[in-house]
Short mmCIF file of C-alpha atoms in Angstrom, two decimals:
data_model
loop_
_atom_site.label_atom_id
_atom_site.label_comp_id
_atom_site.label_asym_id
_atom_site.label_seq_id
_atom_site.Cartn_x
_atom_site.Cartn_y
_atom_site.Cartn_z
CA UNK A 19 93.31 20.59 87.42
CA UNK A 20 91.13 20.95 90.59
CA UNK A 21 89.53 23.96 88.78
CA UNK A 22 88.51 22.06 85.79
CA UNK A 23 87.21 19.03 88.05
CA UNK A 24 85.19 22.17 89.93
CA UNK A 25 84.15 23.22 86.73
CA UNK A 26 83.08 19.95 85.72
CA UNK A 27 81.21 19.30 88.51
CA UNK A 28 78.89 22.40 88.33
CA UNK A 29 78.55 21.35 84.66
CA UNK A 30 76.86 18.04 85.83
CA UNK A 31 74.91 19.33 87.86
CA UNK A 32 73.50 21.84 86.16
CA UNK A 33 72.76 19.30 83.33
CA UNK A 34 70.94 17.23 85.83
CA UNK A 35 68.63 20.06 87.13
CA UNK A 36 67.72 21.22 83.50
CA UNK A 37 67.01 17.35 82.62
CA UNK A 38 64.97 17.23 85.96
CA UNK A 39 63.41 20.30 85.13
CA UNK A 40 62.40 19.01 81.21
CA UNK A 41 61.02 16.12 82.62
CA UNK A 42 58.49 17.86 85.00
CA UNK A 43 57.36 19.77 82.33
CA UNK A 44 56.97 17.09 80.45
CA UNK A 45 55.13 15.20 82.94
CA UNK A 46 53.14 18.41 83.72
CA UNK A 47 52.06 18.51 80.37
CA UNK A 48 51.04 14.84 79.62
CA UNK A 49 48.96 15.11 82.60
CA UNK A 50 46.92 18.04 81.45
CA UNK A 51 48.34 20.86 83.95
CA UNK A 52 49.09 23.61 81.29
CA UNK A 53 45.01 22.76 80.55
CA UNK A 54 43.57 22.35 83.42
CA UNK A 55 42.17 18.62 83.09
CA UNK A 56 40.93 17.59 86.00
CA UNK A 57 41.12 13.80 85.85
CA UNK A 58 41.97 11.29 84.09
CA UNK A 59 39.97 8.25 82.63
CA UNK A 60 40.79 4.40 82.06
CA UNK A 61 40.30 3.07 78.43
CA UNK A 62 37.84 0.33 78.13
CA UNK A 63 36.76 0.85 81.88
CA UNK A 64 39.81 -0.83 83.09
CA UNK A 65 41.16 0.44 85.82
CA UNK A 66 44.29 -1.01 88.47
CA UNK A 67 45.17 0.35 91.64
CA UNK A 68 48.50 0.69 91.54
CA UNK A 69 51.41 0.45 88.90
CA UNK A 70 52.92 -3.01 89.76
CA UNK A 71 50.16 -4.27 88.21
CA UNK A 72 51.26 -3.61 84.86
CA UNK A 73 51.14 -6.95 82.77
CA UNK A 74 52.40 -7.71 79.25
CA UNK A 75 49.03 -9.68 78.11
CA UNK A 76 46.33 -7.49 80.27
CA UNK A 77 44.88 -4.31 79.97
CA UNK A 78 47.44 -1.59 80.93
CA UNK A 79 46.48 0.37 83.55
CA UNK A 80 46.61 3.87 82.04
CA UNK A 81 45.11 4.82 78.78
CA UNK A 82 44.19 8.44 78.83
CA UNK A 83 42.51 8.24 75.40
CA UNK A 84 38.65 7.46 74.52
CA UNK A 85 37.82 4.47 72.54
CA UNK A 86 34.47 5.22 71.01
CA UNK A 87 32.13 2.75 71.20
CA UNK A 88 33.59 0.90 74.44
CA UNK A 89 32.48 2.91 77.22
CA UNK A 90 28.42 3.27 78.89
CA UNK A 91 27.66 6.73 78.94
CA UNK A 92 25.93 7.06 82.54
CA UNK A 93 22.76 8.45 83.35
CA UNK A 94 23.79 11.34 85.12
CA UNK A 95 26.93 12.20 82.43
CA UNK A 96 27.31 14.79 79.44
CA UNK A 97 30.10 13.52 77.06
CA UNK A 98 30.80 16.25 74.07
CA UNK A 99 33.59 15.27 71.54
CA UNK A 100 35.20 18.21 69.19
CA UNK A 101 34.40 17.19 65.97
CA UNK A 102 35.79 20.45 64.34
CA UNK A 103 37.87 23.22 66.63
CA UNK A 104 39.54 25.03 63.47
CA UNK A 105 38.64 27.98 61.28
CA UNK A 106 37.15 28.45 57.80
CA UNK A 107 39.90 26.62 56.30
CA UNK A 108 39.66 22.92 57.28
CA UNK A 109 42.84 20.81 57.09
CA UNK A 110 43.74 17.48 57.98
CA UNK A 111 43.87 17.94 61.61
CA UNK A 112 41.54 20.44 62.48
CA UNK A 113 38.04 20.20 60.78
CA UNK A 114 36.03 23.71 61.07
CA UNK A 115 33.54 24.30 63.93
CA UNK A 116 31.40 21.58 65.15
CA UNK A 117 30.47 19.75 68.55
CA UNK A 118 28.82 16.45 68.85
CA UNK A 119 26.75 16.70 72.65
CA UNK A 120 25.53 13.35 74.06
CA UNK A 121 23.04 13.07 76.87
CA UNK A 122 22.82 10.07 79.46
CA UNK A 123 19.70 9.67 78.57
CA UNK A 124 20.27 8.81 74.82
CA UNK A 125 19.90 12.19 73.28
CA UNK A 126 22.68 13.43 70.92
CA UNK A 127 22.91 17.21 69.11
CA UNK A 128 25.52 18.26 66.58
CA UNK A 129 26.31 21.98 67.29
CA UNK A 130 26.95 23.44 64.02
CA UNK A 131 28.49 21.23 61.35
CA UNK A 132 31.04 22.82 59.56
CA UNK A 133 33.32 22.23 56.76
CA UNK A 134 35.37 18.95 56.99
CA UNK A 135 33.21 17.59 60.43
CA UNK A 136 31.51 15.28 58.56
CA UNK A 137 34.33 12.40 58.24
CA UNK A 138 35.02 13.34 62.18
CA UNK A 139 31.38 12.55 62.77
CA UNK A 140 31.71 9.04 60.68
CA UNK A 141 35.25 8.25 62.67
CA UNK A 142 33.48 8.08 66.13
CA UNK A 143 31.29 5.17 64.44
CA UNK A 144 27.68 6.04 66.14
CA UNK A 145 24.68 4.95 63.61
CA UNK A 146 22.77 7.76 62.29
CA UNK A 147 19.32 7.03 63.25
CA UNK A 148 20.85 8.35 67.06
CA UNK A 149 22.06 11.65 65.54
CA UNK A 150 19.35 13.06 63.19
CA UNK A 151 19.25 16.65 65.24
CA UNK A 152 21.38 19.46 63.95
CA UNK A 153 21.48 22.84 65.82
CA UNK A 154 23.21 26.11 63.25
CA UNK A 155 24.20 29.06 65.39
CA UNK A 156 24.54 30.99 61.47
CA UNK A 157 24.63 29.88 58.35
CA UNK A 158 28.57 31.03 57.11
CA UNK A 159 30.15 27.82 55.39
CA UNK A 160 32.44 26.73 58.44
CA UNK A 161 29.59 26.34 60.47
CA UNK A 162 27.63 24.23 58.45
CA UNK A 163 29.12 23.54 55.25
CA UNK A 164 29.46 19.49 55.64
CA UNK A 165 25.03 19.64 56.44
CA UNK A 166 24.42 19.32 52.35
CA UNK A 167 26.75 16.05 52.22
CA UNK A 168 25.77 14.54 55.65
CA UNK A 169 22.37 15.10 54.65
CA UNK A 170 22.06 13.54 50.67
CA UNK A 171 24.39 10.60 51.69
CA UNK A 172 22.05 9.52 54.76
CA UNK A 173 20.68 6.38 52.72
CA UNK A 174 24.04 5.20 51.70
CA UNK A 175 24.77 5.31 55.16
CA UNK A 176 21.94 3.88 56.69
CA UNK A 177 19.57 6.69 58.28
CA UNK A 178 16.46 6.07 58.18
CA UNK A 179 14.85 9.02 60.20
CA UNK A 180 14.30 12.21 58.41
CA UNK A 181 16.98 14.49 59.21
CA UNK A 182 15.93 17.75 61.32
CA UNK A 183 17.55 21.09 61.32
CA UNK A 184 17.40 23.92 64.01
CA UNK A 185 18.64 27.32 62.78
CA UNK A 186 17.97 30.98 63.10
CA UNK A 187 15.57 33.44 60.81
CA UNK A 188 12.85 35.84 61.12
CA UNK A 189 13.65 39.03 63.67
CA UNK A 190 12.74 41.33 60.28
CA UNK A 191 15.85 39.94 58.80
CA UNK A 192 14.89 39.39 55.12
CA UNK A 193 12.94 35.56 54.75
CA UNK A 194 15.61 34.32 51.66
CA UNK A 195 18.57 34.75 54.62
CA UNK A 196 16.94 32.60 56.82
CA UNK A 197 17.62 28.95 57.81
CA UNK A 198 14.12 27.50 56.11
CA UNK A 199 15.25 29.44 52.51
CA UNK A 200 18.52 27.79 53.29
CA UNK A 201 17.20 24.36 53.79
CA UNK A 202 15.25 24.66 50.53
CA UNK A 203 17.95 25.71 48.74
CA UNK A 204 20.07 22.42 50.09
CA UNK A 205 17.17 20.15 48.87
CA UNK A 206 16.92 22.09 45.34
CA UNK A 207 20.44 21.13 44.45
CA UNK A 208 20.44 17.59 44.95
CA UNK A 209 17.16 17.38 42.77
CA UNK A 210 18.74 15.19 39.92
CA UNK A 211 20.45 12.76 42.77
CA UNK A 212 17.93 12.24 44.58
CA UNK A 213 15.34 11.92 41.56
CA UNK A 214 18.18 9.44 39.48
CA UNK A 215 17.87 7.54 42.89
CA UNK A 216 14.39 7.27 43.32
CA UNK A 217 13.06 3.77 43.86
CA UNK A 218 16.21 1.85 43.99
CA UNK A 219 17.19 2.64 47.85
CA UNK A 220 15.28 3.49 51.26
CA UNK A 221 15.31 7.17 50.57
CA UNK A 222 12.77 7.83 53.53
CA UNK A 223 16.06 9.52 55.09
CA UNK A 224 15.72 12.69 52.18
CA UNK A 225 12.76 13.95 54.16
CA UNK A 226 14.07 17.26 56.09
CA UNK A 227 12.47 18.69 58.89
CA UNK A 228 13.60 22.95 59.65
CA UNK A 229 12.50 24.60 62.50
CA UNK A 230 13.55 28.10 62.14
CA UNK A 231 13.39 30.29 65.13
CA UNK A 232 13.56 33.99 65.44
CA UNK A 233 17.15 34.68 66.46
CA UNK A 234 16.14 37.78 67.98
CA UNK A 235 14.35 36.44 70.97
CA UNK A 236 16.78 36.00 74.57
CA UNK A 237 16.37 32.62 76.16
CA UNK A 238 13.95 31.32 73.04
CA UNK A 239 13.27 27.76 73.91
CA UNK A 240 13.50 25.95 70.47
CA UNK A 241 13.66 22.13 72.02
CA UNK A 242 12.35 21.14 74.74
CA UNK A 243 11.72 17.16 74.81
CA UNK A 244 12.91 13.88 77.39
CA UNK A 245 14.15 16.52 79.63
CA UNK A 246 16.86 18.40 77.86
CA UNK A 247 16.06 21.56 76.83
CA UNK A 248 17.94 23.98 74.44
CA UNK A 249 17.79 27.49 73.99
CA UNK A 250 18.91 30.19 71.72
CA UNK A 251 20.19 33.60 72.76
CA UNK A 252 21.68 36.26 70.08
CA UNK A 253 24.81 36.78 69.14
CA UNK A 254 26.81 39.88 67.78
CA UNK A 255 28.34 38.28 64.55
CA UNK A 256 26.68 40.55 62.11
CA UNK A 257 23.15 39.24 61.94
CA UNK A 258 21.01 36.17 62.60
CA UNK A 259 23.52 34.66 64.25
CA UNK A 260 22.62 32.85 67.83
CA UNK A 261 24.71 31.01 70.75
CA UNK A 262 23.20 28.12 72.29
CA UNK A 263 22.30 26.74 76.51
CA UNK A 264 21.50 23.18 76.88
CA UNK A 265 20.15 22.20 80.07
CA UNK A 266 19.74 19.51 81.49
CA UNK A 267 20.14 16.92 84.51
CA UNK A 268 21.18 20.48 86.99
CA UNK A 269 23.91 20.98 83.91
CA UNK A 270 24.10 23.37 81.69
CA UNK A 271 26.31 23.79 78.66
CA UNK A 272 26.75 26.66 76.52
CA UNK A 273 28.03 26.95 72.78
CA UNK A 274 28.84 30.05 71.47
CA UNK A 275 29.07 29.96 68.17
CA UNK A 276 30.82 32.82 66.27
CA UNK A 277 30.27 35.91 68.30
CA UNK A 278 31.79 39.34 70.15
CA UNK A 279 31.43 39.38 74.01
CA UNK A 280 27.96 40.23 74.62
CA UNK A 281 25.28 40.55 77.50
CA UNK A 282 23.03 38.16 76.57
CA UNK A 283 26.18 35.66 77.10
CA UNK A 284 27.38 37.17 80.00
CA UNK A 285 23.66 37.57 81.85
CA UNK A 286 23.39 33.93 80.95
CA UNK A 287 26.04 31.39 81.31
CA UNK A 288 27.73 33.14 84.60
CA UNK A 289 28.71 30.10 87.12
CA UNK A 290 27.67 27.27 84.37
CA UNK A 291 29.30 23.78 84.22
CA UNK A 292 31.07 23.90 80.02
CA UNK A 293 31.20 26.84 78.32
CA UNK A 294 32.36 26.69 74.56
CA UNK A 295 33.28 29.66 73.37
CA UNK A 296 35.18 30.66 70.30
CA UNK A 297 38.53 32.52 70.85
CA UNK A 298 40.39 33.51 67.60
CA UNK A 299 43.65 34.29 66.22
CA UNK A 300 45.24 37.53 67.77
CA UNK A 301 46.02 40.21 65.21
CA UNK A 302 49.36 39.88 64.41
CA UNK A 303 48.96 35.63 63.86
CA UNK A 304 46.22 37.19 61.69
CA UNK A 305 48.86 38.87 59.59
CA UNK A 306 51.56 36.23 59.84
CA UNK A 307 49.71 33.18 59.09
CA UNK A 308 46.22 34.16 57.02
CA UNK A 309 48.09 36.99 55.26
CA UNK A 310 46.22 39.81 55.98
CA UNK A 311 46.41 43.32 56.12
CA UNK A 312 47.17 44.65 59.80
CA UNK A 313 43.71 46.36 58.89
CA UNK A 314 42.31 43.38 58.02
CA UNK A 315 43.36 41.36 60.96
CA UNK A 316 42.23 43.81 63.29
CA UNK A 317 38.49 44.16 61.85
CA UNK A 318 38.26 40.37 61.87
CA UNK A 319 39.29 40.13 65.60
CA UNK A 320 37.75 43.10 67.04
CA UNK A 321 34.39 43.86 65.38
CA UNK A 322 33.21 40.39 64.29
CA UNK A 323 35.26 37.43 65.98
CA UNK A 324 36.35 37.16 69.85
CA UNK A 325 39.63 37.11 70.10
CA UNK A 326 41.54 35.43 72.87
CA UNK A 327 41.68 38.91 74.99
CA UNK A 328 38.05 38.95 74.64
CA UNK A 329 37.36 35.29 75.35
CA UNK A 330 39.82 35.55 78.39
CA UNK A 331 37.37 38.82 79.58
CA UNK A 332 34.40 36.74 79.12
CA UNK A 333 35.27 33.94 80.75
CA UNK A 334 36.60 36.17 83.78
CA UNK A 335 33.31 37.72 84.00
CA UNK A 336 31.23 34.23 83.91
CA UNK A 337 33.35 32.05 85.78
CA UNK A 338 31.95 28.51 84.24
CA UNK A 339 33.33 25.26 85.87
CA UNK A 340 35.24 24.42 82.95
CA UNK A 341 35.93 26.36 80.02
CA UNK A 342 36.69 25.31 76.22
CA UNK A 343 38.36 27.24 74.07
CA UNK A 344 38.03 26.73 69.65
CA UNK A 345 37.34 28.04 66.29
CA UNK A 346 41.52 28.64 65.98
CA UNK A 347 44.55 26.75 64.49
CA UNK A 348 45.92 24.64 67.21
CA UNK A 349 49.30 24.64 66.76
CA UNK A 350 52.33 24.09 68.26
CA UNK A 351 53.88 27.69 67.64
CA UNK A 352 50.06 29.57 67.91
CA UNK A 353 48.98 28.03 71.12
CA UNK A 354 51.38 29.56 73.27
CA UNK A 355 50.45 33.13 72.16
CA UNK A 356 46.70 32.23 72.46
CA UNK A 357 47.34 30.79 75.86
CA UNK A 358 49.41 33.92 76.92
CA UNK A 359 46.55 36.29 75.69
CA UNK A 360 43.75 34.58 77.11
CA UNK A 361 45.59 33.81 81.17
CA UNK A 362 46.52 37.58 81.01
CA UNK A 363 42.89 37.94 82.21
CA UNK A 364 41.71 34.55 82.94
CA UNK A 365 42.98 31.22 85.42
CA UNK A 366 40.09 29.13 85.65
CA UNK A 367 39.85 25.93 83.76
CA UNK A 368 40.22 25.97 80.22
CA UNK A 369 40.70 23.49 77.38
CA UNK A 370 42.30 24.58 74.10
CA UNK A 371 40.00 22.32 72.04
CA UNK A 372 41.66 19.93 69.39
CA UNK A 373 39.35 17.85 67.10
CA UNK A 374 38.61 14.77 69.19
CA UNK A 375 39.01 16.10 72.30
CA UNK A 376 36.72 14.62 74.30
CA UNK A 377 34.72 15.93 77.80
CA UNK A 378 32.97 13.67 80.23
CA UNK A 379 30.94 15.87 82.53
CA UNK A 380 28.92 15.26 85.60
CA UNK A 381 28.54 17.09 88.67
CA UNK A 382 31.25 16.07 89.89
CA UNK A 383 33.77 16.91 87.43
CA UNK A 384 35.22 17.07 83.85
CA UNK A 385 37.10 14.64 82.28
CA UNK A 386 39.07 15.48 79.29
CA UNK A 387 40.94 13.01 77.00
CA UNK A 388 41.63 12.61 73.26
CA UNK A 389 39.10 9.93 71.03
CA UNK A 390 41.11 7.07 68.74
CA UNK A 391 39.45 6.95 65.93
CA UNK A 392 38.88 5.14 63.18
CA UNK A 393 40.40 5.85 59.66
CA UNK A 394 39.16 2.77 57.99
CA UNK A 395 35.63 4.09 59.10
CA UNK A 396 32.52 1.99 56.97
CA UNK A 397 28.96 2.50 58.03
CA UNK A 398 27.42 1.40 61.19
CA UNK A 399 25.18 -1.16 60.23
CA UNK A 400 21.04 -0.09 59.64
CA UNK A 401 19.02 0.07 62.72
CA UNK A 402 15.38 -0.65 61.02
CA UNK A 403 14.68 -2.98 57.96
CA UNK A 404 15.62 -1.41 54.61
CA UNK A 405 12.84 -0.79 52.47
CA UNK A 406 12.34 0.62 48.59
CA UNK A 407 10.67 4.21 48.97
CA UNK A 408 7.06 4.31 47.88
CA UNK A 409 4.95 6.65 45.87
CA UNK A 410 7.22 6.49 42.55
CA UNK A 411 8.77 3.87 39.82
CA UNK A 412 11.89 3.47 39.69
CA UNK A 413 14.31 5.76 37.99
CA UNK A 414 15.32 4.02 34.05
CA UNK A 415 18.68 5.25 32.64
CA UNK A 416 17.79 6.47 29.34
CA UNK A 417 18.16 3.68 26.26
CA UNK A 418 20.37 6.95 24.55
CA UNK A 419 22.71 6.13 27.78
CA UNK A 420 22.68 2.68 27.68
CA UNK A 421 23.59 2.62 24.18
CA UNK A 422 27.56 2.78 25.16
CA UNK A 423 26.72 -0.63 27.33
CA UNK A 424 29.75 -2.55 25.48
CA UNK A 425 28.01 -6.54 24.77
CA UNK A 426 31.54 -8.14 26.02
CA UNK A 427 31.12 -6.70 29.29
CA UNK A 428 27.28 -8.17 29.89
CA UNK A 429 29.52 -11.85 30.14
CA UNK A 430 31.43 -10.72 33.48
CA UNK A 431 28.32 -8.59 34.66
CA UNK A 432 26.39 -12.19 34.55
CA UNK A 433 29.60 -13.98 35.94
CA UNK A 434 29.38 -12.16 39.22
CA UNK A 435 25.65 -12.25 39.39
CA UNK A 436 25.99 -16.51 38.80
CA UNK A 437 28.36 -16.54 41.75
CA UNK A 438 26.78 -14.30 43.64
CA UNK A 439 23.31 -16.65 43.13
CA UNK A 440 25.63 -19.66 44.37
CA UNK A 441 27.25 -18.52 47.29
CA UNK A 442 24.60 -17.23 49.01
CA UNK A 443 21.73 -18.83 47.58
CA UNK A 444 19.69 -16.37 45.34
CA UNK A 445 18.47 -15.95 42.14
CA UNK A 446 18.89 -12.49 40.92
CA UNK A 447 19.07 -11.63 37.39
CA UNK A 448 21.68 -9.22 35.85
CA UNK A 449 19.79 -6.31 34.18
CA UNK A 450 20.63 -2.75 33.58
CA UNK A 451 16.90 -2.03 33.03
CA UNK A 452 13.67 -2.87 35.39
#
């Protein structure tokens, strides 16, 4: 009997230290340690000294989320929000690559807009007049496959500023490859929408403005205005195919893009406060979850992708303050075996980016949280007066169209526009031709 209470006893406590144990780890975890956050941020701004002041009808006094919309971005700060950290694929909770880069001083950049970023972008709820600028590190699909729809729907959703586009060309690579061709190409396929929408909304926001910049050039200066300035440097991802340094206020910030370790990188962002850089599945995920060839999955993460080896060796040899890792499938069975590969060769800082994770950065730190978002998202309201677009009639359905107009449906169609007229005090008249 004494044995079993012996044995019991040990059984307890052993249950209590494994318990203990889970809970650290747990805490550890929550708190960013496995990531290397650095701080952590109030919600809202509000912020309580000390835990008894937790109330049931105030603010609580933790919130480690962001709330866009709710908090002044300060002069001095950088706040960057993942907009897309996944791969070619996009899926519901990882859109593919794309970085949204605000300035304290009112200047925002999207870094690449891939496939699926697009509804991200609309979730944080900023009005499109502020983010008109669009940087392309190359012109493969998950790096700017959402540009065509974010750029035809601007009037819908209340831009009013032509939209402008930074991407790579020239170096002798052949002129139809090139970001300007692409461009064209974009505006060439919406020809019948924009034309069937021509004089009956504010399509000022259609105009497109490229600059296309030789992608050959190290430390090209391709914007350079209110004292940020960003610069392109190449990248080894077959061809035309660039990374990106922003500087500004003493910060800099790099964006890699798709690319293999490379000098230009390494010459460039050693000792630099964020440095995004894309880290890849390892070979065998390659073959277990994208069902590839061993071959396969060692071509795409040797010769044309960094894996996480590599982006642990880069980061190693660059040392940035803080380091952001993307461009893989966050999940809860391939982070582990990213996070093993890359701290083989690398301890600093690093964040394993998720879309909406969200950076604060100043000199004297990083702050890294998740957004809320909205799903319910409608567009921000317009920031300038709405106005027909000149220099053309408006567009007339064709009376071979209209034909199929059904009379018993003209009663409701003047129904709504009677009510309309009353409740707010108009006069329109119902007519499905100008």
């Amino acid at each position: 009997m004494k044995l079993n209470y012996k044995v019991i006893a040990i059984g307890v406590v052993f249950i209590i230290g494994v318990v203990a144990a889970y809970q650290k780890g747990m805490i550890d975890s929550q708190t960013g340690n496995e990531l290397g956050v650095v701080a952590t941020a109030e919600a809202n701004n509000h912020e309580t000294e000390a835990s008894d002041e937790w109330s049931p009808t105030k603010p609580y006094p933790k919130h480690n989320v962001y709330y866009p919309g709710t908090e002044e971005l300060k002069p001095n700060e950088m706040r960057v929000i993942a907009l897309g950290s996944g791969m070619p694929m996009p899926r519901r909770k990882q859109a593919a690559a794309s970085f949204l880069i605000e300035l304290g001083n009112g200047d925002k950049f999207i870094f690449d807009m891939g496939t699926g970023s697009m509804e991200r972008l609309y979730a944080i709820g900023i009005p499109l007049d502020f983010i008109n600028k669009v940087f392309l590190t190359h012109l493969h699909a998950d790096h700017m496959g959402d540009l065509p729809g974010f750029y035809i729907y601007g009037p819908q959703n209340n831009r009013s500023v032509p939209l402008k586009v930074w991407g790579p060309g020239g170096g002798g690579t052949r002129p139809e490859w090139g970001t300007q061709a692409a461009m064209d190409h974009l505006q060439g396929m919406w020809t019948w929408m924009t034309g069937t929408l021509e004089g009956m909304i504010d399509t000022s926001s259609f105009k497109l403005e490229v600059t296309e910049f030789d992608w050959t050039k190290v430390n090209n200066v391709i914007y350079e205005h209110n004292g940020a300035v960003i610069k392109s440097i190449p990248a080894i991802h077959l061809e035309q195919s660039v990374s990106f340094i922003l500087e500004w206020n003493g910060m800099t910030l790099a964006f890699s893009g798709d690319t293999l370790p490379n000098q230009w990188w390494i010459d460039n962002t050693k000792g630099i406060d964020f440095s995004i850089h894309e880290c890849v599945f390892t070979p065998e995920l390659g073959v277990e979850k994208w069902g590839f060839s061993a071959q396969e999955a060692l071509n795409a993460v040797t010769t044309i992708h960094a894996n996480p080896s590599y982006f642990g060796k880069v980061m190693a040899m660059t040392k940035p303050r803080h380091a952001v890792a993307y461009h893989f499938q966050n999940d809860y069975d391939t982070l582990p075996v990213v996070m093993n590969a890359v701290e083989e060769l690398y301890d600093g800082p690093v964040d394993y980016a998720q879309d909406f994770m969200v950076w604060n950065i100043t000199k004297e730190g990083v702050r890294t949280r998740m957004a809320v978002t909205n799903p319910d998202a409608y567009p921000t309201p317009p920031l300038k007066e709405k106005k027909i677009a000149e220099g053309g009639d408006r567009y007339q359905t064709p009376d071979s169209v209209l034909a199929g107009w059904p009379e018993e449906v003209q009663v409701v169609a003047e129904e709504i526009y009677s009510n309309f007229n009353k409740k707010h005090g108009t006069d329109y008249k119902f007519q499905l031709k100008k």
